[in-house]
Amino acid sequence: MKRDIERWEIVFGGVVFLAGLALRLRLALITYLNPDEAIHALLALGSWGDALRNSLKVTHPPLMMAVTHAVLLISRTEFALRFVPLLAGSLFPVLLFVWLRRVAGRMAAATALFLLTLAPYLIAISAQLRSYTLALLLLSASLVVLEQALESDQ
């Protein structure tokens, strides 16, 4: 399988990525925090110790609580809180594209990129203060790194 990326893959990936990002940005800008997201944001306020202690009291993952606390140190707007899940939801299909291109070929990777980037449910959870898209991003990054490690001779 050829390793170099062809021009159509770059153009296709860029157009799909920008379309998915625009849809996620629009949804993040027109919605308000729901009660569960608001509680998550309120529990992340305070010091780092308070945020970590509060993360043990709720069912939200501690990593997302720490990320939310770091974002709250910079800005307290709803869009800023949604930015990390939004960015993670936009980037995980790209990393999965890179992995699938190595494993299954160009057309399978392009199809997965298109479907995962423009899937309505994935767009909806990307615009919420949830940890699902961050988990998907870390999972796809680990697949890329694992595949690279398995292909290396070391």
Coordinates of N, CA and C in Angstrom, one line a residue:
M1 N 0.8 -1.2 0.0 CA 0.0 0.0 0.0 C 0.9 1.2 0.0
K2 N 0.5 2.2 -0.8 CA 1.3 3.4 -0.9 C 1.1 4.2 0.4
R3 N 2.2 4.9 0.8 CA 2.2 5.6 2.1 C 1.9 7.1 1.9
D4 N 2.2 7.7 0.7 CA 2.0 9.1 0.5 C 0.6 9.4 0.3
I5 N 0.2 10.6 0.8 CA -1.2 11.0 0.7 C -1.4 11.7 -0.6
E6 N -2.5 11.3 -1.3 CA -2.8 11.9 -2.6 C -3.6 13.2 -2.4
R7 N -3.6 14.0 -3.4 CA -4.2 15.3 -3.4 C -5.7 15.2 -3.1
W8 N -6.4 14.3 -3.7 CA -7.8 14.1 -3.4 C -8.1 13.8 -2.0
E9 N -7.3 13.1 -1.3 CA -7.5 12.7 0.1 C -7.3 14.0 1.0
I10 N -6.4 14.9 0.6 CA -6.2 16.1 1.4 C -7.4 17.0 1.2
V11 N -7.9 17.2 0.0 CA -9.0 18.0 -0.3 C -10.3 17.5 0.3
F12 N -10.5 16.2 0.1 CA -11.7 15.5 0.7 C -11.7 15.6 2.2
G13 N -10.6 15.3 2.8 CA -10.5 15.3 4.3 C -10.7 16.7 4.8
G14 N -10.1 17.7 4.1 CA -10.2 19.1 4.6 C -11.7 19.6 4.5
V15 N -12.3 19.3 3.4 CA -13.7 19.7 3.2 C -14.6 19.1 4.2
V16 N -14.5 17.8 4.4 CA -15.3 17.1 5.4 C -15.0 17.6 6.8
F17 N -13.7 17.8 7.2 CA -13.4 18.3 8.5 C -14.0 19.6 8.7
L18 N -13.9 20.5 7.8 CA -14.4 21.9 7.9 C -15.9 21.9 8.0
A19 N -16.6 21.0 7.2 CA -18.0 20.9 7.3 C -18.5 20.4 8.7
G20 N -17.8 19.4 9.2 CA -18.2 18.9 10.5 C -17.9 19.9 11.6
L21 N -16.8 20.6 11.5 CA -16.4 21.6 12.5 C -17.4 22.7 12.5
A22 N -17.9 23.1 11.3 CA -18.9 24.2 11.2 C -20.2 23.8 11.8
L23 N -20.6 22.5 11.6 CA -21.9 22.0 12.2 C -21.8 22.0 13.7
R24 N -20.6 21.5 14.2 CA -20.4 21.4 15.7 C -20.4 22.8 16.3
L25 N -19.7 23.8 15.7 CA -19.6 25.1 16.2 C -21.0 25.8 16.2
R26 N -21.7 25.6 15.2 CA -23.1 26.2 15.2 C -23.9 25.6 16.3
L27 N -23.9 24.3 16.5 CA -24.7 23.7 17.6 C -24.2 24.1 18.9
A28 N -22.9 24.3 19.1 CA -22.4 24.7 20.4 C -22.7 26.1 20.7
L29 N -22.9 27.0 19.7 CA -23.2 28.4 19.9 C -24.7 28.6 20.2
I30 N -25.5 27.7 19.7 CA -27.0 28.0 19.8 C -27.6 27.2 21.0
T31 N -26.9 26.4 21.7 CA -27.5 25.7 22.8 C -26.9 26.1 24.2
Y32 N -27.7 25.9 25.2 CA -27.3 26.3 26.5 C -26.9 25.0 27.3
L33 N -26.2 25.2 28.4 CA -25.8 24.0 29.2 C -27.1 23.4 29.8
N34 N -27.2 22.1 29.7 CA -28.3 21.4 30.4 C -27.9 21.2 31.8
P35 N -28.9 20.8 32.7 CA -28.6 20.7 34.1 C -27.4 19.8 34.5
D36 N -27.2 18.7 33.8 CA -26.1 17.8 34.1 C -24.8 18.5 33.7
E37 N -24.7 19.2 32.6 CA -23.5 19.9 32.2 C -23.2 21.0 33.2
A38 N -24.2 21.7 33.6 CA -24.1 22.8 34.6 C -23.5 22.3 35.9
I39 N -24.0 21.2 36.4 CA -23.5 20.6 37.6 C -22.0 20.3 37.5
H40 N -21.7 19.7 36.3 CA -20.3 19.3 36.0 C -19.4 20.5 36.1
A41 N -19.9 21.6 35.5 CA -19.1 22.9 35.4 C -19.0 23.5 36.8
L42 N -20.0 23.5 37.6 CA -20.0 24.0 38.9 C -19.1 23.2 39.9
L43 N -19.1 21.9 39.7 CA -18.2 21.1 40.5 C -16.7 21.3 40.2
A44 N -16.5 21.7 39.0 CA -15.1 21.9 38.6 C -14.5 23.3 39.0
L45 N -15.4 24.1 39.6 CA -14.9 25.4 40.1 C -14.1 25.2 41.3
G46 N -13.4 26.2 41.7 CA -12.6 26.2 43.0 C -11.1 25.8 42.7
S47 N -10.5 25.2 43.6 CA -9.1 24.8 43.5 C -9.0 23.5 42.8
W48 N -7.8 23.1 42.4 CA -7.6 21.8 41.8 C -8.0 20.6 42.8
G49 N -7.7 20.8 44.1 CA -8.1 19.8 45.1 C -9.6 19.7 45.2
D50 N -10.3 20.8 45.2 CA -11.7 20.8 45.2 C -12.3 20.1 44.0
A51 N -11.8 20.4 42.9 CA -12.3 19.8 41.6 C -12.1 18.3 41.6
L52 N -10.9 17.8 42.1 CA -10.6 16.4 42.2 C -11.5 15.7 43.2
R53 N -11.7 16.3 44.4 CA -12.6 15.7 45.4 C -14.0 15.7 44.9
N54 N -14.4 16.7 44.2 CA -15.8 16.7 43.6 C -16.0 15.7 42.5
S55 N -14.9 15.4 41.8 CA -15.0 14.4 40.7 C -15.3 13.0 41.3
L56 N -14.9 12.7 42.6 CA -15.2 11.4 43.2 C -16.7 11.3 43.6
K57 N -17.4 12.4 43.7 CA -18.8 12.4 44.1 C -19.8 12.2 43.0
V58 N -19.4 12.4 41.8 CA -20.3 12.3 40.6 C -19.8 11.2 39.7
T59 N -20.6 10.9 38.7 CA -20.3 9.8 37.8 C -19.4 10.3 36.6
H60 N -19.1 11.5 36.5 CA -18.3 12.0 35.4 C -16.8 11.6 35.6
P61 N -16.1 11.3 34.5 CA -14.7 10.9 34.6 C -13.9 12.0 35.2
P62 N -12.9 11.6 36.0 CA -12.0 12.6 36.6 C -11.2 13.4 35.6
L63 N -10.8 12.8 34.5 CA -10.0 13.5 33.5 C -10.9 14.7 32.9
M64 N -12.1 14.4 32.6 CA -13.0 15.5 32.1 C -13.2 16.6 33.1
M65 N -13.2 16.2 34.4 CA -13.3 17.2 35.5 C -12.1 18.1 35.5
A66 N -10.9 17.5 35.4 CA -9.7 18.2 35.4 C -9.6 19.1 34.1
V67 N -10.0 18.6 33.0 CA -10.0 19.5 31.8 C -10.9 20.6 31.9
T68 N -12.1 20.4 32.5 CA -13.1 21.5 32.7 C -12.5 22.5 33.7
H69 N -11.9 22.0 34.7 CA -11.3 23.0 35.7 C -10.2 23.9 35.0
A70 N -9.4 23.3 34.1 CA -8.4 24.0 33.4 C -9.0 25.0 32.5
V71 N -10.1 24.7 31.8 CA -10.8 25.6 30.9 C -11.4 26.7 31.7
L72 N -11.9 26.4 32.9 CA -12.6 27.5 33.7 C -11.5 28.5 34.3
L73 N -10.3 28.1 34.4 CA -9.2 29.0 34.8 C -9.0 30.1 33.7
I74 N -9.3 29.7 32.4 CA -9.1 30.6 31.3 C -10.3 31.4 31.0
S75 N -11.4 30.8 30.9 CA -12.7 31.5 30.6 C -13.9 30.7 31.2
R76 N -14.9 31.4 31.5 CA -16.1 30.8 32.1 C -17.3 30.9 31.2
T77 N -17.1 31.0 29.9 CA -18.2 31.1 28.9 C -18.6 29.6 28.6
E78 N -19.9 29.5 28.2 CA -20.4 28.2 27.8 C -19.6 27.6 26.6
F79 N -19.3 28.5 25.7 CA -18.6 28.1 24.5 C -17.2 27.5 24.8
A80 N -16.5 28.2 25.8 CA -15.2 27.8 26.2 C -15.3 26.4 26.9
L81 N -16.3 26.1 27.6 CA -16.5 24.8 28.3 C -16.7 23.7 27.2
R82 N -17.4 24.1 26.2 CA -17.7 23.1 25.1 C -16.6 22.9 24.1
F83 N -15.6 23.8 24.2 CA -14.6 23.8 23.1 C -13.7 22.5 23.1
V84 N -13.3 22.0 24.2 CA -12.5 20.7 24.3 C -13.3 19.6 23.7
P85 N -14.5 19.3 24.1 CA -15.3 18.2 23.5 C -15.5 18.4 22.0
L86 N -15.7 19.7 21.7 CA -16.0 20.0 20.3 C -14.8 19.8 19.4
L87 N -13.6 20.2 19.9 CA -12.4 19.9 19.2 C -12.0 18.4 19.1
A88 N -12.3 17.7 20.2 CA -12.0 16.3 20.2 C -13.0 15.6 19.3
G89 N -14.2 16.0 19.2 CA -15.2 15.4 18.3 C -14.9 15.6 16.9
S90 N -14.2 16.7 16.6 CA -13.8 17.0 15.2 C -12.5 16.3 14.8
L91 N -11.6 16.1 15.8 CA -10.3 15.5 15.4 C -10.3 14.0 15.5
F92 N -11.2 13.3 16.2 CA -11.1 11.9 16.3 C -11.4 11.2 15.0
P93 N -12.3 11.7 14.1 CA -12.4 11.0 12.8 C -11.2 11.1 11.9
V94 N -10.5 12.2 12.1 CA -9.2 12.4 11.3 C -8.2 11.4 11.7
L95 N -8.0 11.2 13.0 CA -7.1 10.2 13.5 C -7.5 8.8 13.1
L96 N -8.8 8.5 13.2 CA -9.3 7.2 12.8 C -9.1 7.0 11.3
F97 N -9.2 8.1 10.5 CA -8.9 8.1 9.1 C -7.4 7.7 8.8
V98 N -6.5 8.3 9.6 CA -5.1 7.9 9.5 C -4.9 6.5 9.8
W99 N -5.5 6.0 10.8 CA -5.3 4.6 11.2 C -5.9 3.6 10.2
L100 N -7.2 3.9 9.8 CA -7.8 3.0 8.8 C -7.2 3.0 7.5
R101 N -6.6 4.1 7.1 CA -5.8 4.2 5.8 C -4.7 3.2 5.8
R102 N -4.0 3.1 7.0 CA -2.9 2.1 7.1 C -3.5 0.6 7.1
V103 N -4.6 0.4 7.8 CA -5.1 -0.9 8.0 C -6.0 -1.4 6.9
A104 N -6.9 -0.6 6.4 CA -7.9 -1.1 5.5 C -7.9 -0.4 4.1
G105 N -7.1 0.6 3.9 CA -7.1 1.2 2.6 C -7.7 2.6 2.6
R106 N -7.5 3.3 1.4 CA -8.0 4.6 1.3 C -9.5 4.8 1.3
M107 N -10.2 4.0 0.5 CA -11.6 4.2 0.4 C -12.3 3.9 1.7
A108 N -11.9 2.9 2.4 CA -12.5 2.6 3.7 C -12.3 3.7 4.7
A109 N -11.1 4.3 4.7 CA -10.7 5.4 5.5 C -11.5 6.6 5.2
A110 N -11.7 6.9 3.9 CA -12.4 8.1 3.5 C -13.9 7.9 3.8
T111 N -14.4 6.7 3.7 CA -15.8 6.5 4.1 C -16.0 6.7 5.6
A112 N -15.2 6.1 6.4 CA -15.3 6.3 7.8 C -15.1 7.8 8.2
L113 N -14.2 8.5 7.6 CA -14.1 9.9 7.9 C -15.4 10.7 7.6
F114 N -16.0 10.4 6.5 CA -17.2 11.1 6.1 C -18.4 10.7 7.0
L115 N -18.5 9.4 7.3 CA -19.6 9.0 8.2 C -19.5 9.5 9.6
L116 N -18.3 9.4 10.2 CA -18.1 9.8 11.6 C -18.1 11.3 11.8
T117 N -17.6 12.0 10.8 CA -17.6 13.5 10.9 C -19.0 14.1 10.8
L118 N -19.8 13.5 9.9 CA -21.1 14.1 9.7 C -22.3 13.3 10.3
A119 N -22.0 12.4 11.2 CA -23.1 11.7 11.8 C -23.8 12.6 12.8
P120 N -25.1 12.7 12.7 CA -25.8 13.7 13.6 C -25.6 13.4 15.1
Y121 N -25.6 12.2 15.5 CA -25.5 12.0 16.9 C -24.1 12.4 17.4
L122 N -23.1 12.1 16.6 CA -21.7 12.5 17.0 C -21.5 14.0 17.0
I123 N -22.2 14.7 16.1 CA -22.2 16.1 16.1 C -22.9 16.6 17.4
A124 N -24.0 16.0 17.8 CA -24.7 16.4 19.0 C -23.9 16.2 20.3
I125 N -23.2 15.1 20.4 CA -22.4 14.9 21.6 C -21.1 15.7 21.6
S126 N -20.7 16.1 20.5 CA -19.5 16.9 20.4 C -19.7 18.3 20.9
A127 N -21.0 18.7 20.8 CA -21.3 20.1 21.3 C -21.8 20.1 22.7
Q128 N -21.6 19.0 23.5 CA -22.0 19.0 24.9 C -20.8 18.8 25.7
L129 N -20.9 19.2 27.0 CA -19.8 19.1 27.9 C -19.9 17.6 28.5
R130 N -19.4 16.7 27.6 CA -19.4 15.3 27.9 C -18.0 14.8 27.6
S131 N -17.6 13.6 28.2 CA -16.3 13.1 28.0 C -16.2 12.0 26.8
Y132 N -17.3 11.8 26.1 CA -17.3 10.8 25.1 C -16.4 11.1 24.0
T133 N -16.4 12.3 23.5 CA -15.5 12.6 22.4 C -14.1 12.7 22.8
L134 N -13.8 13.1 24.0 CA -12.4 13.0 24.5 C -11.9 11.6 24.5
A135 N -12.8 10.7 25.0 CA -12.4 9.2 25.0 C -12.2 8.7 23.6
L136 N -13.1 9.1 22.7 CA -12.9 8.6 21.3 C -11.6 9.2 20.7
L137 N -11.3 10.4 21.0 CA -10.0 11.0 20.5 C -8.8 10.2 21.0
L138 N -8.8 10.0 22.3 CA -7.7 9.2 22.9 C -7.6 7.8 22.4
L139 N -8.8 7.2 22.2 CA -8.8 5.8 21.6 C -8.2 5.8 20.2
S140 N -8.6 6.7 19.4 CA -8.1 6.8 18.0 C -6.6 7.1 17.9
A141 N -6.2 8.0 18.8 CA -4.8 8.3 18.9 C -4.0 7.0 19.3
S142 N -4.5 6.3 20.3 CA -3.8 5.1 20.7 C -3.8 4.0 19.6
L143 N -4.8 4.0 18.7 CA -4.8 3.0 17.6 C -3.7 3.4 16.6
V144 N -3.5 4.7 16.4 CA -2.5 5.2 15.4 C -1.1 4.8 16.0
V145 N -0.9 5.1 17.3 CA 0.4 4.8 17.9 C 0.7 3.3 18.0
L146 N -0.3 2.5 18.3 CA -0.2 1.1 18.3 C 0.2 0.5 16.9
E147 N -0.5 1.0 15.9 CA -0.2 0.5 14.5 C 1.2 0.9 14.1
Q148 N 1.6 2.1 14.5 CA 3.0 2.6 14.2 C 4.0 1.7 14.9
A149 N 3.7 1.4 16.2 CA 4.7 0.6 16.9 C 4.7 -0.9 16.4
L150 N 3.6 -1.4 15.9 CA 3.6 -2.8 15.4 C 4.4 -2.8 14.0
E151 N 4.3 -1.7 13.3 CA 5.0 -1.7 12.0 C 6.5 -1.4 12.1
S152 N 6.9 -0.8 13.2 CA 8.4 -0.5 13.3 C 9.1 -1.8 13.6
D153 N 10.4 -1.8 13.2 CA 11.2 -3.0 13.4 C 11.9 -3.0 14.8
Q154 N 11.7 -2.1 15.6 CA 12.4 -2.0 16.9 C 11.7 -2.9 17.9

